[in-house]
PDB file of C-alpha atoms in Angstrom:
ATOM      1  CA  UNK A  10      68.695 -46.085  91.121  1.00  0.00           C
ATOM      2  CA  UNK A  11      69.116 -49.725  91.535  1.00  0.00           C
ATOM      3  CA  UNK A  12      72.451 -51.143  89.886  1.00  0.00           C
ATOM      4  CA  UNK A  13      72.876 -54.534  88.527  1.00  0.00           C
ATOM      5  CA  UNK A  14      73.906 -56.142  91.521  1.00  0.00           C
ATOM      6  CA  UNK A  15      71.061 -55.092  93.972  1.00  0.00           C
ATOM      7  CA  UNK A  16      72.202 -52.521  95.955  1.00  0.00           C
ATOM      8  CA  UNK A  17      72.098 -48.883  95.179  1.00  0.00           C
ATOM      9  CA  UNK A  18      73.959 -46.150  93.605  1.00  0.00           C
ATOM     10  CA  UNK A  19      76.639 -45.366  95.482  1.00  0.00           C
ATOM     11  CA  UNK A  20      76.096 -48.012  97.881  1.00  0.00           C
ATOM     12  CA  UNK A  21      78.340 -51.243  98.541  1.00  0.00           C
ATOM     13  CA  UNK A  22      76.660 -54.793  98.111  1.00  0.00           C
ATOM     14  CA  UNK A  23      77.421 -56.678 101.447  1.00  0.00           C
ATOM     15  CA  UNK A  24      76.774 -60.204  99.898  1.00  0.00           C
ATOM     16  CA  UNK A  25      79.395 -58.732  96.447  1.00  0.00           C
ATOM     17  CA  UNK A  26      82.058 -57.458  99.020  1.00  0.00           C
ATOM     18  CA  UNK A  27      82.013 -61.229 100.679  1.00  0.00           C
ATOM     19  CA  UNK A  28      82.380 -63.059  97.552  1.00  0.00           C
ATOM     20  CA  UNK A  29      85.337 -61.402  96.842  1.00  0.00           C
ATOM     21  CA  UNK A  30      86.184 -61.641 100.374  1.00  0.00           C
ATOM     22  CA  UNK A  31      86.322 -65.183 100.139  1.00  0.00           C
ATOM     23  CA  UNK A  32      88.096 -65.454  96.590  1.00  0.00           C
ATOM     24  CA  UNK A  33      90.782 -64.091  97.993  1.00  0.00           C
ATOM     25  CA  UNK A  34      90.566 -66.355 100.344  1.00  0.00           C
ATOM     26  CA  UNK A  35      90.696 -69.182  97.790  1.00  0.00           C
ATOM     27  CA  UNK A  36      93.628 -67.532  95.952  1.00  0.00           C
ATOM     28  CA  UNK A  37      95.788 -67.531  98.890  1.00  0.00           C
ATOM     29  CA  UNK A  38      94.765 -71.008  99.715  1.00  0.00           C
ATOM     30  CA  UNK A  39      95.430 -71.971  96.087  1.00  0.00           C
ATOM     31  CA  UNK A  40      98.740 -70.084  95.972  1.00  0.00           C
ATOM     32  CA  UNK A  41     100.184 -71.807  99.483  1.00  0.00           C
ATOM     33  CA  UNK A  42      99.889 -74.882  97.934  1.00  0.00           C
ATOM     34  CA  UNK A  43     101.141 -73.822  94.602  1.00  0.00           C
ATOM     35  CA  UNK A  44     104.881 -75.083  93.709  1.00  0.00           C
ATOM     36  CA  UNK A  45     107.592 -72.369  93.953  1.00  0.00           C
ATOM     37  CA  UNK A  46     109.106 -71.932  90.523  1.00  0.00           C
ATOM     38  CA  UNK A  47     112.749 -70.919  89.794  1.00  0.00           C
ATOM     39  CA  UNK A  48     113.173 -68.102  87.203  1.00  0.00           C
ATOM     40  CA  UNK A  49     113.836 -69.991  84.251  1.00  0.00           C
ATOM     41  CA  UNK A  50     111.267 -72.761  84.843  1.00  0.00           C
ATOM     42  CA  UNK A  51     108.529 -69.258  84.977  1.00  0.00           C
ATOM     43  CA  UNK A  52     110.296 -68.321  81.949  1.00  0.00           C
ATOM     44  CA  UNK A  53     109.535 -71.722  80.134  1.00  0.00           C
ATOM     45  CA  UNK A  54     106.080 -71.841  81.085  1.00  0.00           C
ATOM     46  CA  UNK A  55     105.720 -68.516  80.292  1.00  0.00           C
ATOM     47  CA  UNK A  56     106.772 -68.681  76.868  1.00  0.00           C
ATOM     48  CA  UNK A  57     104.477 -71.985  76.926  1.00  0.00           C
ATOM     49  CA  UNK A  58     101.037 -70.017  77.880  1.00  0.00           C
ATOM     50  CA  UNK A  59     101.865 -67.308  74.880  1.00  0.00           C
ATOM     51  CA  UNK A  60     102.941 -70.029  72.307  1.00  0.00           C
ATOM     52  CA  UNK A  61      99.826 -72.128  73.282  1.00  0.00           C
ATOM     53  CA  UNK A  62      99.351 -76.011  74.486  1.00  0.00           C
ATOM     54  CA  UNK A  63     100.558 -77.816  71.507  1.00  0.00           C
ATOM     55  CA  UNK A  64     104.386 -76.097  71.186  1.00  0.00           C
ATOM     56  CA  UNK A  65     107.553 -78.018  71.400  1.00  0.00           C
ATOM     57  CA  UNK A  66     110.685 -77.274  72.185  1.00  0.00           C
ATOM     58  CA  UNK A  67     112.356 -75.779  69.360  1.00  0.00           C
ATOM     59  CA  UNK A  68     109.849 -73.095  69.489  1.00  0.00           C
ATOM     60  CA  UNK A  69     109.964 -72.239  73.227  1.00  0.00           C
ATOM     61  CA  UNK A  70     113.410 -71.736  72.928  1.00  0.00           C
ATOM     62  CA  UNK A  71     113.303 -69.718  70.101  1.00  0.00           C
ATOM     63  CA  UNK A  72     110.709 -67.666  71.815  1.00  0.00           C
ATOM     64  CA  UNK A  73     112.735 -67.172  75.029  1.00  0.00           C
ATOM     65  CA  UNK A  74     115.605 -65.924  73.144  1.00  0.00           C
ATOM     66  CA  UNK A  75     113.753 -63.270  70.591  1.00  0.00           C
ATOM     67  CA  UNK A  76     112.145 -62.064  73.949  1.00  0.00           C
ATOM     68  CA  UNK A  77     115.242 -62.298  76.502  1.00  0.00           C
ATOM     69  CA  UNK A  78     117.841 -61.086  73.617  1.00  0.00           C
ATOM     70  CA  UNK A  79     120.277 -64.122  75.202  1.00  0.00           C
ATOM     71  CA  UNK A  80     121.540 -67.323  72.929  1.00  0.00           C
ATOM     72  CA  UNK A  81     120.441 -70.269  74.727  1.00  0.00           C
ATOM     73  CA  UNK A  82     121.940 -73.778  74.607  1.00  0.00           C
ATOM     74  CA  UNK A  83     119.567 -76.294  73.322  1.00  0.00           C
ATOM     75  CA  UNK A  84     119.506 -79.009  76.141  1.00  0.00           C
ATOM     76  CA  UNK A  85     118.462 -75.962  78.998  1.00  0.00           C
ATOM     77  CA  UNK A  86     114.573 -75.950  77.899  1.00  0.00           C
ATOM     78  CA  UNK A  87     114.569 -79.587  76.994  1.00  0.00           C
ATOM     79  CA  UNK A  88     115.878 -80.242  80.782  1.00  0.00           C
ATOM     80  CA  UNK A  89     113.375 -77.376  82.411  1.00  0.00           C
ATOM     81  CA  UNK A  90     110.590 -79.136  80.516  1.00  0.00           C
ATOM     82  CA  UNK A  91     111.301 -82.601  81.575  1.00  0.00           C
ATOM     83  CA  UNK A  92     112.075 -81.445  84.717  1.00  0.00           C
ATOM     84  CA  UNK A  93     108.113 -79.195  85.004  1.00  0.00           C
ATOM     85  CA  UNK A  94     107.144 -82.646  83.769  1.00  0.00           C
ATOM     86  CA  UNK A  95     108.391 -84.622  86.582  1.00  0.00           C
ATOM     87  CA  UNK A  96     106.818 -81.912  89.028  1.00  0.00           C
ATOM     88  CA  UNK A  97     103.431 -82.138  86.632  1.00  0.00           C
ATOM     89  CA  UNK A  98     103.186 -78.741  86.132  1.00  0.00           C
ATOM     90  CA  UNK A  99     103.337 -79.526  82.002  1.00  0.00           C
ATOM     91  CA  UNK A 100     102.853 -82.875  79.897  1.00  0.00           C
ATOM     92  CA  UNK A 101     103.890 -84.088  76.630  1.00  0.00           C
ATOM     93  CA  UNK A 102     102.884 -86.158  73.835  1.00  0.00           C
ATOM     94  CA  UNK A 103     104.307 -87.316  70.872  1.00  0.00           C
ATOM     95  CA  UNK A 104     103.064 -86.081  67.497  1.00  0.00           C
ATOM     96  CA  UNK A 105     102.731 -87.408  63.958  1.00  0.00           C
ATOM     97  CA  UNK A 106     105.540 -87.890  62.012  1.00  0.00           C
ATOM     98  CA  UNK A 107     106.093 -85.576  59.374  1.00  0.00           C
ATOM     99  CA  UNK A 108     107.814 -85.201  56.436  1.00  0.00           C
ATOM    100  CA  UNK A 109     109.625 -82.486  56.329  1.00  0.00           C
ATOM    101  CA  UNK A 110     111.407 -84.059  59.560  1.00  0.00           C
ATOM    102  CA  UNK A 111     112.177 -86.852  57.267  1.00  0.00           C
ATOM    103  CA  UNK A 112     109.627 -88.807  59.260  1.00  0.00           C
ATOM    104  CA  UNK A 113     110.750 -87.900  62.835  1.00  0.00           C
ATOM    105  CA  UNK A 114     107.995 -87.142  65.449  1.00  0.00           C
ATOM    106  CA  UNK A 115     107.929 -84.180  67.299  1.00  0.00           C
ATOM    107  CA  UNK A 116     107.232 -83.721  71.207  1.00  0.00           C
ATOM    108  CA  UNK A 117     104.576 -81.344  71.949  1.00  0.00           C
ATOM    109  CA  UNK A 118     103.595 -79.605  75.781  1.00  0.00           C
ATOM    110  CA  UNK A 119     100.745 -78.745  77.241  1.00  0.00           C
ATOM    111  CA  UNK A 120     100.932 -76.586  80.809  1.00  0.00           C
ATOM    112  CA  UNK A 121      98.876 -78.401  83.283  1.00  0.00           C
ATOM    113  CA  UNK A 122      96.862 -76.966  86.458  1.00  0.00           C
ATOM    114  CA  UNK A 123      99.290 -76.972  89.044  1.00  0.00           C
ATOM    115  CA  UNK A 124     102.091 -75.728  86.330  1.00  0.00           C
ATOM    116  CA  UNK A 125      99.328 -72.932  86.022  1.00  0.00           C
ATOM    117  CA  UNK A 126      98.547 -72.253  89.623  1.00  0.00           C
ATOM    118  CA  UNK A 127     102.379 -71.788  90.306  1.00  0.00           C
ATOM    119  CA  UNK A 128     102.863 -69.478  87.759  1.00  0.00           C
ATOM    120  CA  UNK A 129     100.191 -67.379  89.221  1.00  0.00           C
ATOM    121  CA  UNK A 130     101.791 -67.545  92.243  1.00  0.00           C
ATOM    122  CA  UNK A 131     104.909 -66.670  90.950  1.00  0.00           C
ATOM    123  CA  UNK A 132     103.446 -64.029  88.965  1.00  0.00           C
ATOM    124  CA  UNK A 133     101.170 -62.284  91.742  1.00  0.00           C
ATOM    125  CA  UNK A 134     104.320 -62.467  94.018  1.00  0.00           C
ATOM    126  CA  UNK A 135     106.612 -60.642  91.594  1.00  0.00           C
ATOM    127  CA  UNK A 136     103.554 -57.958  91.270  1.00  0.00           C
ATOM    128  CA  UNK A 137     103.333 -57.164  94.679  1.00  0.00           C
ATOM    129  CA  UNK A 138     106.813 -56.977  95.497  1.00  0.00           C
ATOM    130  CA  UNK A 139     107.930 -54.596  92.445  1.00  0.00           C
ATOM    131  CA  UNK A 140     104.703 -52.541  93.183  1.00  0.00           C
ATOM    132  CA  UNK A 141     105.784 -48.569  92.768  1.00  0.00           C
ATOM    133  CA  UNK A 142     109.556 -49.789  91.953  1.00  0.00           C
ATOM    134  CA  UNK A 143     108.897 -49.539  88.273  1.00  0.00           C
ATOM    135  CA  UNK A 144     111.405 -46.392  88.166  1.00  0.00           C
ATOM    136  CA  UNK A 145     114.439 -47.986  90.632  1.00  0.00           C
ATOM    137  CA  UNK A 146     113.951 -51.217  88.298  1.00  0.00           C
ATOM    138  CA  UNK A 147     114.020 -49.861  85.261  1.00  0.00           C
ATOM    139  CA  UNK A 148     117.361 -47.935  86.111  1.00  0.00           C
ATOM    140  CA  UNK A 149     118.947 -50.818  87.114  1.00  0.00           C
TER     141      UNK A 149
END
């Protein structure tokens, strides 16, 4: 019986196994080149991929410390962010005023590729290294 990619049951499909041959490939490529992050700057962009493009401060922090259980001081995201900012990995634009800020505007982020890319990296490296650990770590 002929599966969907050409080859038979039970069979391998030479021209599938090179594909992902060379996506891996690509990943490592991608991931050499990614930035290294430090902890807290994965943790910002982090809780900036679950809260969408679009969130501002206020609510990154507030997500970081409902998820960490730690009280954080309000200048550390505001100085990760600009710093991600300067590196590119996020940008920022200025919203609408509104009124129930009495008119202020509000900052808003948006994770950009390489602020992607090096959270992958960080992620896939964390993955690999914990791999069959998750009993020693969670005694810890």
């Amino acid at each position: 019986m002929r599966m969907r990619n050409g080859a038979f049951q039970g069979e391998t499909c030479v021209s599938c196994n090179f594909s992902r041959y060379i996506i891996n490939i690509v990943k490592h490529i991608q991931d050499y080149y990614a930035a290294v992050l430090g902890e807290f700057e994965a943790v910002v962009l982090l809780a900036l991929l679950r809260l969408g493009n679009g969130a501002w401060g206020a609510a990154i922090r507030r997500d970081i410390q409902e998820r960490l259980g730690r009280e954080l001081p309000v200048s550390v995201v505001y100085v990760t962010l600009q710093r991600l900012e300067k590196k590119g990995m996020v940008r920022s634009y200025v919203g609408e005023p509104t009124a129930e800020r009495g008119g202020r505007r509000r900052r808003h982020y948006l994770i950009d590729t390489p602020g992607e890319q090096a959270l992958g990296r960080s992620y896939r490296a964390f993955k690999i290294m914990t791999e069959g650990m998750d009993g020693t770590l969670q005694r810890l």
